[in-house]
Amino acid sequence: MDTSRDAVARRYGEHLTDRDLLALTDDRPDQIDALRRRPELVLDLLDRPPVADAVLTASHDEGERFRYVSPFLVFAAAVHRASASLVGHTSVLDRTAPRSRLPILDGPVIAAFAADPAHRLFLAELLASYARLASGVVWRRDDRGWHRRRWDELDLPRLAELLVDVPPEDRPGIWRRIGDGALFLAGVYPEYAERTYGATGTTRLQRTTGLLLRGEGPAGELLEDLAGRAYRQTRGAVPAGVVESPASARRLLTIVADRYLHRDAVVGPS
């Protein structure tokens, strides 16, 4: 995976619509071509707090400018804004348990993680990918015949069961979604994660994924461990910094969710 700033900028450009670019330029259509030619300017714009704040706080009463922006732009603005706010802080508030926030002295570590453009892109894409959940049905045959099994992206054990139903070349994509789902639940919906995976999660996830996971501690730590191990199966599709430090990715997601997502219920598990 190319994580250079130019490659990241091109990826932003692929996600953003012309309406997104109008929102970033304060409704100036003459700037769209320039941003298409030089997508790195988009990163510079999102790094400006007033620009990111305008995307995050615009209301429908302000006309057409912000009514149809893409989910990716909203989440990218939230990630950039949260990342910028970490600079110079020695501690950040983190969830140590459901409904519990305590300061931890990892501010510089998380700020360094958040400063990497590839990490910001990764988290913005992850969040945008859950604006709509994918689900489906698979048929599995055993000694008793064919059985119909439903799955969705946030039911991690069911999603992991697909690994045996797809050819080897498709498995990295499923591992990616397992890791994404684990980080998403741990960072954005920890209470849901604790209810779902806090008691028997280790056993269920080890059985369906075949991974040797951390067996003790809260569900958030279990899911961080799962994310890191799942991403190692993706053949380099995930930035190395995320694979090596899923805890930093989860903590940045927590900050983004607490400040910008839960307030407006932008996303949520089914």
Short mmCIF file of C-alpha atoms in Angstrom, two decimals:
data_model
loop_
_atom_site.label_atom_id
_atom_site.label_comp_id
_atom_site.label_asym_id
_atom_site.label_seq_id
_atom_site.Cartn_x
_atom_site.Cartn_y
_atom_site.Cartn_z
CA MET A 1 0.00 0.00 0.00
CA ASP A 2 1.43 3.36 -1.07
CA THR A 3 1.17 5.65 1.96
CA SER A 4 3.03 8.65 0.56
CA ARG A 5 1.28 12.00 0.92
CA ASP A 6 0.73 12.26 -2.84
CA ALA A 7 -0.87 8.81 -2.96
CA VAL A 8 -3.07 9.67 0.02
CA ALA A 9 -4.11 12.93 -1.64
CA ARG A 10 -5.07 11.11 -4.83
CA ARG A 11 -7.21 8.76 -2.78
CA TYR A 12 -9.01 11.72 -1.20
CA GLY A 13 -9.64 13.06 -4.69
CA GLU A 14 -11.23 9.76 -5.73
CA HIS A 15 -13.68 9.93 -2.83
CA LEU A 16 -14.72 13.58 -3.05
CA THR A 17 -17.53 14.81 -5.26
CA ASP A 18 -17.77 18.24 -6.84
CA ARG A 19 -20.28 19.18 -4.14
CA ASP A 20 -17.68 18.21 -1.55
CA LEU A 21 -15.14 20.49 -3.18
CA LEU A 22 -17.67 23.33 -3.22
CA ALA A 23 -18.14 22.87 0.51
CA LEU A 24 -14.38 22.99 1.06
CA THR A 25 -13.93 26.17 -0.99
CA ASP A 26 -16.88 28.15 0.39
CA ASP A 27 -18.99 27.61 -2.72
CA ARG A 28 -16.40 28.62 -5.33
CA PRO A 29 -16.86 26.49 -8.47
CA ASP A 30 -13.81 28.10 -10.09
CA GLN A 31 -11.63 26.22 -7.56
CA ILE A 32 -12.86 22.73 -8.41
CA ASP A 33 -10.52 22.16 -11.37
CA ALA A 34 -7.52 23.30 -9.32
CA LEU A 35 -8.34 20.84 -6.54
CA ARG A 36 -8.81 18.06 -9.07
CA ARG A 37 -5.40 18.77 -10.56
CA ARG A 38 -3.70 19.13 -7.18
CA PRO A 39 -5.55 16.94 -4.66
CA GLU A 40 -2.87 17.58 -2.04
CA LEU A 41 -4.54 20.98 -1.59
CA VAL A 42 -7.55 19.14 -0.19
CA LEU A 43 -5.41 17.89 2.69
CA ASP A 44 -4.25 21.45 3.34
CA LEU A 45 -7.82 22.71 3.40
CA LEU A 46 -9.03 20.01 5.79
CA ASP A 47 -6.11 20.81 8.10
CA ARG A 48 -7.53 24.32 8.56
CA PRO A 49 -9.87 24.22 11.58
CA PRO A 50 -12.36 26.77 10.14
CA VAL A 51 -12.77 24.67 6.98
CA ALA A 52 -13.28 21.38 8.85
CA ASP A 53 -15.61 23.09 11.32
CA ALA A 54 -17.71 24.50 8.47
CA VAL A 55 -18.26 21.00 7.10
CA LEU A 56 -19.12 19.60 10.54
CA THR A 57 -21.45 22.38 11.68
CA ALA A 58 -23.24 23.40 8.48
CA SER A 59 -27.02 23.15 8.67
CA HIS A 60 -29.65 22.64 6.02
CA ASP A 61 -30.71 26.26 6.49
CA GLU A 62 -27.52 27.39 4.78
CA GLY A 63 -28.73 26.44 1.34
CA GLU A 64 -27.51 23.78 -1.02
CA ARG A 65 -23.79 23.92 -0.24
CA PHE A 66 -23.63 21.27 2.46
CA ARG A 67 -26.81 19.35 1.87
CA TYR A 68 -25.38 16.62 -0.30
CA VAL A 69 -21.78 16.25 0.79
CA SER A 70 -20.49 12.70 0.92
CA PRO A 71 -20.10 10.72 4.14
CA PHE A 72 -16.39 10.54 3.40
CA LEU A 73 -16.03 14.34 3.57
CA VAL A 74 -17.90 14.54 6.87
CA PHE A 75 -15.77 11.83 8.45
CA ALA A 76 -12.55 13.19 6.96
CA ALA A 77 -13.34 16.61 8.44
CA ALA A 78 -13.98 15.01 11.83
CA VAL A 79 -10.74 13.02 11.72
CA HIS A 80 -8.66 16.02 10.64
CA ARG A 81 -10.25 18.28 13.26
CA ALA A 82 -9.75 15.79 16.06
CA SER A 83 -6.18 15.12 14.95
CA ALA A 84 -5.29 18.81 14.95
CA SER A 85 -6.70 19.23 18.45
CA LEU A 86 -4.20 16.71 19.86
CA VAL A 87 -1.10 18.75 19.10
CA GLY A 88 0.64 19.91 22.27
CA HIS A 89 -1.42 17.83 24.71
CA THR A 90 0.32 15.40 27.03
CA SER A 91 -2.86 13.50 27.88
CA VAL A 92 -6.16 12.61 26.25
CA LEU A 93 -9.43 11.34 27.62
CA ASP A 94 -9.92 7.67 26.88
CA ARG A 95 -12.61 5.12 27.66
CA THR A 96 -11.27 2.89 30.39
CA ALA A 97 -14.66 1.19 30.79
CA PRO A 98 -18.15 1.68 29.39
CA ARG A 99 -19.35 5.21 30.25
CA SER A 100 -16.03 5.97 31.94
CA ARG A 101 -13.46 8.52 30.72
CA LEU A 102 -10.05 9.01 32.31
CA PRO A 103 -6.99 10.95 31.12
CA ILE A 104 -4.11 8.84 29.82
CA LEU A 105 -0.59 10.12 29.23
CA ASP A 106 -0.46 9.00 25.60
CA GLY A 107 -1.23 12.37 24.05
CA PRO A 108 2.06 12.71 22.10
CA VAL A 109 1.85 9.09 20.87
CA ILE A 110 -1.69 9.52 19.57
CA ALA A 111 -0.87 12.95 18.12
CA ALA A 112 2.06 11.44 16.20
CA PHE A 113 -0.17 8.64 14.93
CA ALA A 114 -2.85 11.15 13.89
CA ALA A 115 -0.34 13.37 12.08
CA ASP A 116 0.29 10.69 9.44
CA PRO A 117 -1.92 11.43 6.39
CA ALA A 118 -2.25 7.71 5.64
CA HIS A 119 -3.68 7.09 9.11
CA ARG A 120 -6.21 9.90 8.70
CA LEU A 121 -7.27 8.52 5.34
CA PHE A 122 -7.58 5.04 6.79
CA LEU A 123 -9.90 6.17 9.59
CA ALA A 124 -12.00 8.40 7.34
CA GLU A 125 -12.49 5.52 4.89
CA LEU A 126 -13.27 3.13 7.74
CA LEU A 127 -15.96 5.41 9.18
CA ALA A 128 -17.46 6.19 5.77
CA SER A 129 -17.62 2.49 4.95
CA TYR A 130 -20.10 2.01 7.80
CA ALA A 131 -22.46 4.77 6.71
CA ARG A 132 -24.40 1.84 5.25
CA LEU A 133 -23.96 -1.68 6.49
CA ALA A 134 -23.55 -4.58 4.10
CA SER A 135 -25.27 -7.89 4.81
CA GLY A 136 -26.16 -11.03 2.91
CA VAL A 137 -26.84 -14.73 2.91
CA VAL A 138 -24.59 -17.72 2.32
CA TRP A 139 -25.56 -21.34 1.84
CA ARG A 140 -23.45 -23.96 3.52
CA ARG A 141 -23.68 -27.72 3.04
CA ASP A 142 -22.96 -30.33 5.68
CA ASP A 143 -23.98 -33.95 6.35
CA ARG A 144 -27.58 -32.86 6.93
CA GLY A 145 -27.89 -30.85 3.73
CA TRP A 146 -27.89 -27.18 2.83
CA HIS A 147 -28.27 -24.46 5.46
CA ARG A 148 -28.96 -20.78 4.98
CA ARG A 149 -26.84 -18.40 7.10
CA ARG A 150 -27.24 -14.66 7.31
CA TRP A 151 -24.29 -12.34 7.97
CA ASP A 152 -23.66 -8.64 8.41
CA GLU A 153 -20.50 -6.60 8.72
CA LEU A 154 -20.75 -5.93 12.45
CA ASP A 155 -21.48 -9.51 13.47
CA LEU A 156 -17.80 -10.41 13.57
CA PRO A 157 -18.10 -14.16 14.27
CA ARG A 158 -20.56 -14.59 11.39
CA LEU A 159 -18.36 -12.49 9.15
CA ALA A 160 -15.36 -14.64 10.06
CA GLU A 161 -17.29 -17.77 9.11
CA LEU A 162 -17.21 -16.52 5.50
CA LEU A 163 -13.47 -17.21 5.44
CA VAL A 164 -14.16 -20.88 4.74
CA ASP A 165 -16.71 -20.12 2.03
CA VAL A 166 -14.59 -17.94 -0.26
CA PRO A 167 -11.52 -18.73 -2.40
CA PRO A 168 -8.12 -17.87 -0.91
CA GLU A 169 -7.70 -14.77 -3.06
CA ASP A 170 -10.82 -13.22 -1.50
CA ARG A 171 -9.88 -13.84 2.11
CA PRO A 172 -7.71 -10.72 2.61
CA GLY A 173 -10.79 -8.59 1.94
CA ILE A 174 -12.75 -10.40 4.64
CA TRP A 175 -9.85 -10.12 7.07
CA ARG A 176 -9.82 -6.38 6.34
CA ARG A 177 -13.51 -6.07 7.23
CA ILE A 178 -13.05 -8.12 10.39
CA GLY A 179 -10.31 -5.73 11.49
CA ASP A 180 -12.34 -2.69 10.46
CA GLY A 181 -15.39 -3.92 12.34
CA ALA A 182 -13.36 -4.66 15.46
CA LEU A 183 -11.87 -1.15 15.50
CA PHE A 184 -15.20 0.49 14.65
CA LEU A 185 -17.04 -1.21 17.51
CA ALA A 186 -14.23 -0.72 20.04
CA GLY A 187 -13.75 2.94 19.15
CA VAL A 188 -17.23 4.18 18.31
CA TYR A 189 -19.59 1.88 20.21
CA PRO A 190 -17.69 0.43 23.19
CA GLU A 191 -20.85 -0.19 25.24
CA TYR A 192 -22.30 -2.27 22.41
CA ALA A 193 -18.96 -4.06 22.05
CA GLU A 194 -18.85 -4.86 25.76
CA ARG A 195 -22.39 -6.25 25.74
CA THR A 196 -21.69 -8.33 22.65
CA TYR A 197 -18.14 -9.56 23.23
CA GLY A 198 -17.37 -8.90 26.90
CA ALA A 199 -18.39 -12.29 28.29
CA THR A 200 -17.88 -14.96 25.63
CA GLY A 201 -16.28 -12.92 22.88
CA THR A 202 -12.82 -14.44 23.11
CA THR A 203 -14.07 -17.99 22.70
CA ARG A 204 -16.42 -17.15 19.84
CA LEU A 205 -13.91 -15.06 17.93
CA GLN A 206 -11.05 -17.53 18.39
CA ARG A 207 -13.24 -20.36 17.13
CA THR A 208 -14.44 -18.54 14.02
CA THR A 209 -11.20 -16.76 13.10
CA GLY A 210 -8.69 -19.41 14.17
CA LEU A 211 -6.62 -16.66 15.83
CA LEU A 212 -5.09 -16.92 19.30
CA LEU A 213 -6.51 -13.79 20.92
CA ARG A 214 -5.86 -12.07 24.22
CA GLY A 215 -8.14 -13.84 26.67
CA GLU A 216 -8.44 -11.32 29.51
CA GLY A 217 -9.43 -7.70 29.88
CA PRO A 218 -12.30 -5.59 28.53
CA ALA A 219 -13.88 -6.13 25.15
CA GLY A 220 -12.09 -3.08 23.73
CA GLU A 221 -8.70 -4.67 24.26
CA LEU A 222 -9.90 -7.95 22.77
CA LEU A 223 -11.12 -6.13 19.67
CA GLU A 224 -7.90 -4.14 19.34
CA ASP A 225 -5.99 -7.42 19.42
CA LEU A 226 -8.33 -8.92 16.85
CA ALA A 227 -7.93 -5.89 14.57
CA GLY A 228 -4.14 -6.04 14.61
CA ARG A 229 -4.06 -9.77 13.92
CA ALA A 230 -6.72 -9.56 11.20
CA TYR A 231 -4.91 -6.72 9.43
CA ARG A 232 -1.75 -8.85 9.27
CA GLN A 233 -3.67 -11.18 6.96
CA THR A 234 -4.52 -8.44 4.43
CA ARG A 235 -1.27 -8.60 2.44
CA GLY A 236 -0.27 -5.00 3.03
CA ALA A 237 -3.67 -3.43 2.35
CA VAL A 238 -3.59 -1.58 5.69
CA PRO A 239 -0.97 1.04 6.68
CA ALA A 240 1.81 -0.51 8.75
CA GLY A 241 1.27 2.00 11.54
CA VAL A 242 -2.31 0.80 12.01
CA VAL A 243 -1.27 -2.85 12.00
CA GLU A 244 1.43 -2.18 14.58
CA SER A 245 -0.65 0.14 16.76
CA PRO A 246 -4.36 -0.68 16.63
CA ALA A 247 -4.67 0.87 20.11
CA SER A 248 -3.70 4.30 18.72
CA ALA A 249 -6.19 3.88 15.89
CA ARG A 250 -8.91 2.92 18.33
CA ARG A 251 -8.15 5.86 20.65
CA LEU A 252 -8.27 8.33 17.79
CA LEU A 253 -11.60 6.83 16.70
CA THR A 254 -12.85 7.27 20.26
CA ILE A 255 -11.93 10.97 20.23
CA VAL A 256 -13.61 11.49 16.85
CA ALA A 257 -16.74 9.65 17.98
CA ASP A 258 -17.04 11.46 21.30
CA ARG A 259 -16.61 14.90 19.77
CA TYR A 260 -18.42 14.64 16.46
CA LEU A 261 -20.37 11.45 15.83
CA HIS A 262 -22.51 10.55 18.82
CA ARG A 263 -23.71 14.13 19.11
CA ASP A 264 -25.63 13.84 15.86
CA ALA A 265 -25.99 10.04 15.70
CA VAL A 266 -24.26 10.02 12.32
CA VAL A 267 -23.64 6.28 12.38
CA GLY A 268 -24.71 3.35 14.49
CA PRO A 269 -24.76 -0.41 14.65
CA SER A 270 -27.86 -2.17 13.45
#
